[in-house]
Amino acid sequence: MNNEIRSISNKMHERGLSSDKQEFGSFYLLRFLGAKINFEPNQCIVSLESVPPMFNPQGTLHGGIITTIMDISMGHLIKNEQSAGTTLELKVNFMSAIKHEKIKCVGSFLKKGRTISTLDSKLFREDGKLAAYATSTWKIL
């Protein structure tokens, strides 16, 4: 591991441990990733900077991190608009590689249900290009 990656990784870990809060909008993984949550009508926007410790061996943002960010955007939207929920099913299409850049993920409803809701999430690169698209089914708790 080179010094740059080690330094960034240490900062990520310290940021994650900066609080004991484990609640919507502020939990370890959000802090670790440096993600920010914002809400607009019927949307949850997650923004962050992709950095080398998040990359796969090919030097692009790891698909598991992309999927996690998309799940967070939909889960926070469910909580904000309905109630806490849990992912029943999640499908992700990866469309474009993400390098070291600022990214934005927008979660929105396809259908709000009383007990089951369907959402989608779009992840955009800094240049505005769609990098990933997800659909998901959620159980309202």
GROMACS .gro file of C-alpha atoms in nm:
model
  141
    1MET     CA    1   0.000   0.000   0.000
    2ASN     CA    2   0.149   0.336  -0.097
    3ASN     CA    3   0.167   0.630   0.143
    4GLU     CA    4  -0.113   0.828  -0.028
    5ILE     CA    5  -0.360   0.540   0.004
    6ARG     CA    6  -0.250   0.474   0.363
    7SER     CA    7  -0.298   0.842   0.455
    8ILE     CA    8  -0.643   0.867   0.292
    9SER     CA    9  -0.749   0.535   0.449
   10ASN     CA   10  -0.647   0.655   0.795
   11LYS     CA   11  -0.846   0.978   0.748
   12MET     CA   12  -1.150   0.779   0.633
   13HIS     CA   13  -1.130   0.554   0.937
   14GLU     CA   14  -1.085   0.849   1.176
   15ARG     CA   15  -1.383   1.025   1.016
   16GLY     CA   16  -1.592   0.710   1.058
   17LEU     CA   17  -1.497   0.687   1.426
   18SER     CA   18  -1.556   1.059   1.492
   19SER     CA   19  -1.896   0.981   1.646
   20ASP     CA   20  -2.082   0.692   1.806
   21LYS     CA   21  -2.405   0.787   1.624
   22GLN     CA   22  -2.566   0.503   1.435
   23GLU     CA   23  -2.875   0.670   1.292
   24PHE     CA   24  -3.010   0.778   0.954
   25GLY     CA   25  -2.800   1.059   0.812
   26SER     CA   26  -2.507   0.986   1.045
   27PHE     CA   27  -2.377   0.634   1.080
   28TYR     CA   28  -2.028   0.489   1.059
   29LEU     CA   29  -2.038   0.390   0.692
   30LEU     CA   30  -2.163   0.734   0.578
   31ARG     CA   31  -1.891   0.907   0.778
   32PHE     CA   32  -1.627   0.658   0.659
   33LEU     CA   33  -1.716   0.721   0.294
   34GLY     CA   34  -1.743   1.097   0.351
   35ALA     CA   35  -2.095   1.089   0.206
   36LYS     CA   36  -2.339   1.377   0.243
   37ILE     CA   37  -2.718   1.330   0.233
   38ASN     CA   38  -2.963   1.590   0.099
   39PHE     CA   39  -3.332   1.565   0.031
   40GLU     CA   40  -3.544   1.719  -0.242
   41PRO     CA   41  -3.911   1.639  -0.302
   42ASN     CA   42  -3.933   1.262  -0.359
   43GLN     CA   43  -3.554   1.234  -0.388
   44CYS     CA   44  -3.253   1.156  -0.174
   45ILE     CA   45  -2.918   1.276  -0.304
   46VAL     CA   46  -2.597   1.117  -0.177
   47SER     CA   47  -2.275   1.292  -0.276
   48LEU     CA   48  -1.913   1.206  -0.209
   49GLU     CA   49  -1.568   1.197  -0.358
   50SER     CA   50  -1.441   0.862  -0.483
   51VAL     CA   51  -1.085   0.813  -0.362
   52PRO     CA   52  -0.819   0.543  -0.421
   53PRO     CA   53  -0.889   0.333  -0.107
   54MET     CA   54  -1.239   0.274  -0.254
   55PHE     CA   55  -1.100   0.147  -0.584
   56ASN     CA   56  -1.077  -0.207  -0.721
   57PRO     CA   57  -0.744  -0.340  -0.857
   58GLN     CA   58  -0.823  -0.184  -1.199
   59GLY     CA   59  -0.818   0.163  -1.040
   60THR     CA   60  -1.189   0.241  -1.056
   61LEU     CA   61  -1.458   0.270  -0.790
   62HIS     CA   62  -1.544  -0.078  -0.657
   63GLY     CA   63  -1.888  -0.211  -0.756
   64GLY     CA   64  -1.968  -0.299  -0.396
   65ILE     CA   65  -1.920   0.063  -0.292
   66ILE     CA   66  -2.134   0.182  -0.584
   67THR     CA   67  -2.407  -0.062  -0.478
   68THR     CA   68  -2.381   0.050  -0.115
   69ILE     CA   69  -2.415   0.418  -0.208
   70MET     CA   70  -2.721   0.341  -0.422
   71ASP     CA   71  -2.879   0.136  -0.143
   72ILE     CA   72  -2.816   0.424   0.101
   73SER     CA   73  -2.988   0.673  -0.133
   74MET     CA   74  -3.299   0.456  -0.152
   75GLY     CA   75  -3.302   0.358   0.217
   76HIS     CA   76  -3.275   0.718   0.334
   77LEU     CA   77  -3.552   0.822   0.094
   78ILE     CA   78  -3.783   0.548   0.229
   79LYS     CA   79  -3.709   0.659   0.586
   80ASN     CA   80  -3.760   1.028   0.502
   81GLU     CA   81  -4.086   0.983   0.306
   82GLN     CA   82  -4.245   0.673   0.459
   83SER     CA   83  -4.084   0.484   0.746
   84ALA     CA   84  -3.782   0.267   0.806
   85GLY     CA   85  -3.755  -0.007   0.547
   86THR     CA   86  -3.541  -0.298   0.444
   87THR     CA   87  -3.414  -0.399   0.102
   88LEU     CA   88  -3.595  -0.703  -0.038
   89GLU     CA   89  -3.432  -0.702  -0.380
   90LEU     CA   90  -3.168  -0.490  -0.553
   91LYS     CA   91  -3.045  -0.495  -0.914
   92VAL     CA   92  -2.758  -0.276  -1.033
   93ASN     CA   93  -2.642  -0.202  -1.388
   94PHE     CA   94  -2.286  -0.069  -1.409
   95MET     CA   95  -2.250   0.155  -1.715
   96SER     CA   96  -1.933   0.361  -1.684
   97ALA     CA   97  -1.615   0.344  -1.478
   98ILE     CA   98  -1.564   0.598  -1.200
   99LYS     CA   99  -1.217   0.732  -1.125
  100HIS     CA  100  -1.104   0.978  -0.854
  101GLU     CA  101  -1.388   1.231  -0.885
  102LYS     CA  102  -1.695   1.375  -0.717
  103ILE     CA  103  -2.003   1.162  -0.767
  104LYS     CA  104  -2.373   1.206  -0.701
  105CYS     CA  105  -2.637   0.940  -0.647
  106VAL     CA  106  -3.008   1.023  -0.674
  107GLY     CA  107  -3.265   0.785  -0.523
  108SER     CA  108  -3.632   0.825  -0.617
  109PHE     CA  109  -3.961   0.640  -0.598
  110LEU     CA  110  -4.103   0.440  -0.884
  111LYS     CA  111  -4.404   0.339  -0.670
  112LYS     CA  112  -4.490   0.413  -0.308
  113GLY     CA  113  -4.688   0.134  -0.149
  114ARG     CA  114  -4.837   0.082   0.194
  115THR     CA  115  -4.613  -0.217   0.275
  116ILE     CA  116  -4.390  -0.252  -0.035
  117SER     CA  117  -4.228   0.030  -0.235
  118THR     CA  118  -4.020   0.026  -0.552
  119LEU     CA  119  -3.737   0.272  -0.602
  120ASP     CA  120  -3.457   0.350  -0.840
  121SER     CA  121  -3.121   0.513  -0.800
  122LYS     CA  122  -2.897   0.680  -1.056
  123LEU     CA  123  -2.528   0.737  -0.992
  124PHE     CA  124  -2.362   1.016  -1.191
  125ARG     CA  125  -1.997   1.089  -1.254
  126GLU     CA  126  -1.858   1.439  -1.206
  127ASP     CA  127  -1.901   1.507  -1.581
  128GLY     CA  128  -2.275   1.426  -1.549
  129LYS     CA  129  -2.250   1.089  -1.725
  130LEU     CA  130  -2.469   0.812  -1.584
  131ALA     CA  131  -2.234   0.553  -1.431
  132ALA     CA  132  -2.480   0.310  -1.268
  133TYR     CA  133  -2.854   0.248  -1.246
  134ALA     CA  134  -3.032   0.044  -0.979
  135THR     CA  135  -3.386  -0.067  -0.907
  136SER     CA  136  -3.495  -0.199  -0.572
  137THR     CA  137  -3.793  -0.335  -0.384
  138TRP     CA  138  -3.834  -0.236  -0.019
  139LYS     CA  139  -4.048  -0.362   0.266
  140ILE     CA  140  -4.181  -0.083   0.485
  141LEU     CA  141  -4.123  -0.167   0.852
   0.00000   0.00000   0.00000
